[in-house]
Short mmCIF file of C-alpha atoms in Angstrom, two decimals:
data_model
loop_
_atom_site.label_atom_id
_atom_site.label_comp_id
_atom_site.label_asym_id
_atom_site.label_seq_id
_atom_site.Cartn_x
_atom_site.Cartn_y
_atom_site.Cartn_z
CA MET A 1 181.43 203.91 92.63
CA GLY A 2 181.56 206.73 95.18
CA ASN A 3 184.62 208.23 93.49
CA LEU A 4 183.11 207.80 90.02
CA THR A 5 179.86 209.50 91.05
CA PHE A 6 181.70 212.42 92.63
CA ALA A 7 183.97 212.69 89.58
CA TRP A 8 180.93 212.72 87.27
CA ARG A 9 179.53 215.71 89.22
CA LYS A 10 182.86 217.56 88.90
CA ALA A 11 183.27 216.78 85.19
CA ARG A 12 179.75 218.03 84.30
CA LYS A 13 179.95 221.26 86.32
CA GLU A 14 178.79 224.27 84.26
CA LYS A 15 178.72 222.13 81.08
CA THR A 16 175.37 220.34 81.41
CA SER A 17 174.08 221.52 78.01
CA HIS A 18 176.88 219.78 76.05
CA ASP A 19 175.67 216.98 73.79
CA ASP A 20 178.13 214.31 75.01
CA ILE A 21 177.13 214.97 78.64
CA ILE A 22 173.40 214.80 77.83
CA GLU A 23 173.98 211.51 76.00
CA PHE A 24 175.97 210.05 78.93
CA GLU A 25 173.31 211.10 81.44
CA ASN A 26 170.45 209.56 79.45
CA ASN A 27 171.68 206.22 80.88
CA LEU A 28 173.66 207.56 83.81
CA GLU A 29 173.56 204.58 86.17
CA LYS A 30 174.29 202.11 83.35
CA ASN A 31 177.23 204.19 82.06
CA LEU A 32 178.78 204.69 85.49
CA LEU A 33 178.46 200.98 86.27
CA ALA A 34 180.03 200.12 82.91
CA LEU A 35 183.00 202.39 83.70
CA TYR A 36 183.28 200.87 87.18
CA TYR A 37 183.56 197.31 85.85
CA GLU A 38 185.88 198.29 82.98
CA LEU A 39 188.28 199.89 85.47
CA LYS A 40 187.96 197.03 87.96
CA ASN A 41 188.55 194.36 85.29
CA LYS A 42 191.22 196.41 83.44
CA THR A 43 189.26 196.38 80.18
CA TYR A 44 188.97 200.17 80.06
CA LYS A 45 190.10 201.83 76.82
CA PRO A 46 189.80 205.60 76.23
CA LYS A 47 187.84 206.70 73.18
CA PRO A 48 189.69 208.53 70.38
CA LEU A 49 190.30 212.22 71.01
CA THR A 50 188.45 214.96 69.14
CA ASN A 51 190.94 217.52 67.82
CA PHE A 52 190.26 221.13 66.87
CA VAL A 53 192.34 224.24 66.29
CA LEU A 54 191.94 227.21 68.65
CA ARG A 55 193.17 230.65 67.56
CA ASP A 56 192.81 232.97 70.57
CA PRO A 57 195.32 234.56 70.17
CA LYS A 58 197.93 231.80 69.51
CA THR A 59 197.14 228.88 67.23
CA ARG A 60 196.92 225.69 69.28
CA LEU A 61 195.77 222.13 68.58
CA ILE A 62 193.33 221.24 71.36
CA SER A 63 192.37 217.62 72.01
CA LYS A 64 189.06 216.89 73.70
CA SER A 65 188.39 213.59 75.45
CA ASP A 66 184.98 211.93 75.41
CA PHE A 67 182.90 212.76 78.50
CA ARG A 68 183.17 209.21 79.92
CA ASP A 69 186.96 209.54 79.77
CA ARG A 70 186.81 212.94 81.46
CA VAL A 71 184.94 211.27 84.32
CA VAL A 72 187.81 208.77 84.60
CA HIS A 73 190.37 211.62 84.60
CA HIS A 74 188.59 213.33 87.50
CA THR A 75 188.33 210.01 89.33
CA LEU A 76 192.06 209.39 88.99
CA LEU A 77 193.00 212.84 90.31
CA LEU A 78 190.63 212.44 93.26
CA VAL A 79 192.86 209.51 94.27
CA ILE A 80 196.37 210.77 93.46
CA GLY A 81 196.01 214.58 93.32
CA ASN A 82 196.81 215.39 96.95
CA ILE A 83 199.81 213.05 96.99
CA PHE A 84 201.65 215.31 94.55
CA GLN A 85 200.01 218.64 95.37
CA LYS A 86 201.86 218.68 98.70
CA GLN A 87 205.20 218.50 96.85
CA PHE A 88 204.59 221.47 94.52
CA ILE A 89 206.51 224.63 95.34
CA TYR A 90 204.58 227.75 96.36
CA ASP A 91 205.52 229.63 93.17
CA SER A 92 204.24 227.01 90.74
CA CYS A 93 201.19 229.02 89.69
CA ALA A 94 199.19 227.14 87.02
CA ASN A 95 196.28 224.72 87.36
CA GLN A 96 196.08 224.81 91.13
CA ILE A 97 193.33 225.93 93.50
CA SER A 98 193.62 229.64 94.47
CA LYS A 99 196.41 230.16 91.92
CA GLY A 100 196.57 231.33 88.32
CA THR A 101 197.69 234.29 86.23
CA LEU A 102 196.69 236.92 88.82
CA PHE A 103 198.62 235.04 91.53
CA ALA A 104 201.67 234.89 89.21
CA LEU A 105 201.43 238.64 88.48
CA LYS A 106 201.22 239.49 92.18
CA ARG A 107 204.24 237.29 92.95
CA PHE A 108 206.16 238.97 90.11
CA ASP A 109 205.30 242.42 91.55
CA TYR A 110 206.46 241.32 94.99
CA PHE A 111 209.73 239.84 93.68
CA LYS A 112 210.62 242.83 91.49
CA ARG A 113 210.25 245.13 94.54
CA LYS A 114 212.42 242.83 96.66
CA VAL A 115 215.19 242.34 94.09
CA THR A 116 215.41 246.08 93.26
CA ASN A 117 215.10 247.20 96.90
CA ASN A 118 211.92 249.12 96.04
CA PHE A 119 213.32 250.14 92.62
CA LYS A 120 216.43 251.75 94.09
CA GLN A 121 218.84 249.45 92.21
CA PRO A 122 218.83 247.81 88.75
CA ALA A 123 217.99 244.14 88.30
CA PHE A 124 217.62 241.58 85.50
CA CYS A 125 215.23 238.80 84.58
CA LEU A 126 215.82 235.45 82.92
CA LYS A 127 212.57 235.04 80.99
CA ALA A 128 212.30 231.58 79.43
CA ASP A 129 210.00 228.81 78.38
CA VAL A 130 210.34 225.15 77.50
CA LYS A 131 210.29 224.40 73.77
CA HIS A 132 207.19 222.43 72.62
CA TYR A 133 206.60 221.32 76.20
CA PHE A 134 203.38 219.28 75.96
CA GLN A 135 204.59 217.51 72.78
CA GLU A 136 207.95 216.56 74.31
CA VAL A 137 207.04 215.11 77.73
CA SER A 138 208.55 211.62 77.94
CA HIS A 139 206.05 208.98 79.10
CA GLU A 140 208.88 206.84 80.47
CA ILE A 141 210.25 209.66 82.63
CA LEU A 142 206.76 210.73 83.76
CA ILE A 143 205.87 207.18 84.83
CA SER A 144 209.19 206.94 86.66
CA ILE A 145 208.42 210.16 88.57
CA LEU A 146 204.88 209.00 89.41
CA SER A 147 206.12 205.55 90.48
CA ARG A 148 208.19 207.04 93.30
CA ARG A 149 204.99 207.99 95.10
CA ILE A 150 202.48 205.52 93.64
CA LYS A 151 203.03 201.83 94.30
CA ASP A 152 199.58 200.61 93.23
CA GLU A 153 200.08 198.82 89.89
CA GLU A 154 196.42 199.28 88.92
CA ILE A 155 196.69 203.05 89.22
CA LEU A 156 199.88 203.03 87.15
CA TRP A 157 198.12 200.84 84.55
CA LEU A 158 195.30 203.42 84.29
CA ILE A 159 197.78 206.29 83.90
CA LYS A 160 199.49 204.41 81.05
CA GLN A 161 196.10 203.90 79.35
CA ILE A 162 195.41 207.64 79.51
CA LEU A 163 198.90 208.58 78.27
CA SER A 164 198.71 206.12 75.37
CA ASN A 165 195.60 207.88 74.04
CA ASN A 166 197.78 210.32 72.13
CA VAL A 167 197.61 209.32 68.49
CA ILE A 168 200.04 210.96 66.06
CA ARG A 169 199.01 211.05 62.39
CA SER A 170 201.61 211.80 59.70
CA GLY A 171 202.15 210.79 56.09
CA GLY A 172 198.77 209.05 55.99
CA ARG A 173 199.84 206.66 58.75
CA THR A 174 198.76 206.45 62.37
CA HIS A 175 201.06 205.53 65.23
CA PHE A 176 201.27 205.91 69.00
CA ASP A 177 204.11 208.05 70.25
CA LYS A 178 205.79 207.45 73.62
CA LYS A 179 206.01 211.14 74.35
CA GLY A 180 203.65 214.09 74.47
CA MET A 181 200.32 214.80 76.13
CA PRO A 182 197.15 216.15 74.48
CA LEU A 183 196.63 219.84 75.19
CA GLY A 184 193.18 220.11 76.76
CA ASN A 185 193.07 216.96 78.89
CA TYR A 186 192.41 217.52 82.62
CA THR A 187 195.13 214.97 83.41
CA SER A 188 197.62 216.68 81.06
CA GLN A 189 197.49 219.87 83.14
CA PHE A 190 198.19 217.87 86.30
CA PHE A 191 200.95 215.71 84.78
CA ALA A 192 202.56 218.88 83.36
CA ASN A 193 202.98 220.18 86.91
CA VAL A 194 204.24 216.81 88.21
CA TYR A 195 206.84 216.59 85.42
CA LEU A 196 208.24 220.12 85.88
CA ASN A 197 208.07 219.83 89.67
CA GLU A 198 211.42 218.05 89.27
CA PHE A 199 212.73 221.19 87.59
CA ASP A 200 211.17 223.47 90.25
CA HIS A 201 213.04 221.67 93.03
CA PHE A 202 216.29 221.77 91.06
CA VAL A 203 215.96 225.55 90.70
CA LYS A 204 214.97 226.15 94.33
CA ASN A 205 217.01 223.51 96.18
CA THR A 206 220.09 222.93 94.01
CA LEU A 207 220.62 226.33 92.38
CA LYS A 208 219.22 228.10 95.50
CA VAL A 209 217.30 230.61 93.39
CA LYS A 210 215.31 233.02 95.54
CA TYR A 211 213.08 234.83 93.03
CA TYR A 212 211.58 232.20 90.71
CA ILE A 213 208.03 231.82 89.32
CA ARG A 214 206.71 229.19 86.90
CA TYR A 215 203.42 229.24 85.00
CA VAL A 216 203.10 225.92 83.07
CA ASP A 217 206.19 225.95 80.75
CA ASP A 218 206.85 229.69 81.12
CA PHE A 219 209.14 230.85 83.94
CA VAL A 220 211.06 233.86 85.24
CA ILE A 221 214.08 234.27 87.53
CA LEU A 222 215.01 237.69 88.95
CA HIS A 223 218.47 238.71 90.16
CA THR A 224 220.70 241.78 90.47
CA SER A 225 223.51 240.07 88.53
CA LYS A 226 223.20 239.41 84.79
CA LYS A 227 226.27 237.16 84.98
CA GLN A 228 224.64 234.96 87.65
CA LEU A 229 221.54 234.59 85.48
CA GLU A 230 223.72 233.50 82.54
CA VAL A 231 225.31 230.80 84.72
CA TRP A 232 221.90 229.61 85.90
CA LYS A 233 220.52 229.60 82.36
CA SER A 234 223.32 227.27 81.26
CA GLU A 235 222.77 224.92 84.23
CA ILE A 236 219.00 224.93 83.69
CA ASP A 237 219.40 224.04 80.02
CA ARG A 238 221.72 221.14 80.94
CA PHE A 239 219.32 219.83 83.60
CA LEU A 240 216.31 219.94 81.26
CA ARG A 241 218.18 218.11 78.49
CA GLU A 242 219.78 215.44 80.68
CA LYS A 243 217.03 214.75 83.23
CA LEU A 244 213.74 215.55 81.47
CA LYS A 245 214.60 215.35 77.73
CA LEU A 246 213.44 218.92 77.26
CA GLU A 247 215.14 222.11 76.11
CA LEU A 248 214.74 225.86 76.47
CA HIS A 249 213.13 227.71 73.59
CA PRO A 250 216.10 229.46 71.88
CA GLN A 251 214.11 232.54 70.75
CA LYS A 252 211.99 232.93 73.89
CA SER A 253 214.66 232.40 76.54
CA ARG A 254 216.76 235.49 77.26
CA ILE A 255 218.05 237.79 79.99
CA ILE A 256 216.65 241.33 79.99
CA SER A 257 216.70 244.36 82.24
CA LEU A 258 213.57 244.79 84.39
CA SER A 259 213.42 248.41 83.22
CA ARG A 260 212.71 247.21 79.65
CA GLY A 261 209.61 245.29 80.70
CA VAL A 262 209.19 241.52 81.01
CA ASP A 263 206.60 239.67 78.93
CA PHE A 264 204.94 237.28 81.40
CA VAL A 265 201.45 235.69 81.68
CA GLY A 266 199.83 237.99 79.12
CA PHE A 267 201.30 241.32 80.26
CA ARG A 268 204.41 243.42 79.68
CA ASN A 269 205.58 243.98 83.25
CA PHE A 270 207.60 247.14 83.93
CA CYS A 271 208.87 248.39 87.28
CA ASN A 272 206.00 250.77 88.01
CA PHE A 273 203.25 249.70 85.62
CA ARG A 274 201.87 246.81 83.59
CA LEU A 275 200.63 246.79 79.96
CA LEU A 276 198.50 244.23 78.15
CA ARG A 277 200.21 242.30 75.34
CA LYS A 278 199.53 243.74 71.89
CA ARG A 279 198.22 240.43 70.58
CA ASN A 280 195.63 240.33 73.41
CA ILE A 281 194.47 243.82 72.37
CA ARG A 282 194.33 242.82 68.69
CA SER A 283 192.31 239.72 69.58
CA MET A 284 189.55 241.83 71.19
CA GLU A 285 189.65 244.44 68.42
CA LYS A 286 189.20 241.63 65.89
CA LYS A 287 186.07 240.42 67.74
CA VAL A 288 184.60 243.95 67.56
CA GLU A 289 185.33 244.09 63.82
CA LEU A 290 183.60 240.73 63.31
CA TYR A 291 180.58 242.07 65.17
CA LYS A 292 180.57 245.22 63.00
CA LYS A 293 180.51 243.02 59.88
CA GLU A 294 177.73 240.87 61.46
CA MET A 295 179.94 237.78 61.33
CA ILE A 296 179.26 237.10 65.04
CA ASP A 297 176.20 237.93 67.17
CA PHE A 298 176.10 240.19 70.23
CA SER A 299 176.01 237.32 72.76
CA THR A 300 179.27 235.92 71.32
CA LEU A 301 180.90 239.34 71.39
CA PHE A 302 179.65 240.10 74.92
CA GLU A 303 180.95 236.77 76.26
CA SER A 304 184.40 237.50 74.79
CA TYR A 305 184.35 241.10 76.04
CA GLN A 306 183.45 240.11 79.61
CA GLY A 307 186.36 237.66 79.82
CA TRP A 308 188.76 240.09 78.12
CA GLN A 309 187.96 243.12 80.27
CA ALA A 310 188.11 241.04 83.49
CA TYR A 311 191.63 240.00 82.45
CA ALA A 312 192.70 243.40 81.04
CA ARG A 313 191.85 245.29 84.24
CA TRP A 314 194.81 243.62 85.97
CA GLY A 315 197.01 245.97 83.94
CA ASP A 316 197.13 249.73 83.47
CA THR A 317 194.44 249.61 80.80
CA HIS A 318 191.74 252.08 81.92
CA LYS A 319 191.85 254.13 78.69
CA LEU A 320 192.09 251.01 76.51
CA ARG A 321 189.07 249.35 78.16
CA ASN A 322 187.00 252.52 77.77
CA LYS A 323 188.03 252.77 74.10
CA ILE A 324 186.90 249.19 73.35
CA LYS A 325 183.69 249.74 75.32
CA ARG A 326 182.89 252.92 73.34
CA GLU A 327 183.49 251.09 70.04
CA ILE A 328 180.98 248.39 70.99
CA ILE A 329 178.39 250.96 72.14
CA ASN A 330 178.84 252.95 68.91
CA VAL A 331 178.17 249.85 66.78
CA ILE A 332 175.01 249.12 68.82
CA TRP A 333 173.77 252.73 68.43
CA ASP A 334 174.46 252.70 64.68
CA ARG A 335 172.31 249.58 64.30
CA ILE A 336 169.51 251.06 66.40
CA ASN A 337 169.53 254.23 64.29
CA LEU A 338 169.41 252.20 61.08
CA LYS A 339 166.35 250.31 62.33
CA ILE A 340 164.61 253.58 63.31
CA LYS A 341 165.24 255.04 59.85
#
């Protein structure tokens, strides 16, 4: 009950106005006790996921778990999180405390200086990502990886319950697939790191790669030799296919010169500067247009703008941010003038 109560506090943080949380908390003690006994007696079954499409800027199918299930997810990771966290390499950057896109960008800056000897010599980058990563994760392989460190059968039973809540609907029929994880689950983010931690250690310990960074299924390797990167790319592709039943994305996995700029974690990274991706710029410009046409209100626009400009300032975007800011101010002034008239 102690873990469940603490997990409930974590799961509700900054989301207390959501309807499913309010409903759960109307009978908080009863609902937590019910979860406790369901887990203890192994009668727990996750509720069906709620799916919705998010277009910002890429189109993604996001699956949302019921709040009671999110409490269970937090409870599980309170128990097993630290066991695996200690095994993650330093340059695995996603979904970890004190790490994220800014951490990945700083590591990329540091590595590009090291590999080019402060830009005195040319270097190359293998920029790659795993094809359809979240849809292709094998439950069997994931459970095998987890079982090396977890011997408690009840914990493994709970993990299987969570993984099985991944319903695939096609041709009017519903079935449960034995691969894939719903994008949006708290546990999916954690399991994604556990699964590719096998790959991280292969790259660092077997291939002995020095300059390697991974952000979820997106990774970069820097080296002075294009030929060496080609050899590593081939070995990486073989490892992913044979050991993890995954494959590199054929269109998004290539070797390019650092001087041409490397597309990584939302920015085009050049040797001496960093530009925001065009689609990220278009996404914000589209929000401004929607506000101009009164299709969204100011609070919606302002929320998007705050997040966008906080992200955009990590690049060389001073003029761009001022341009977007002026556009928003001009729309506001136009509306004020119309009201005065």
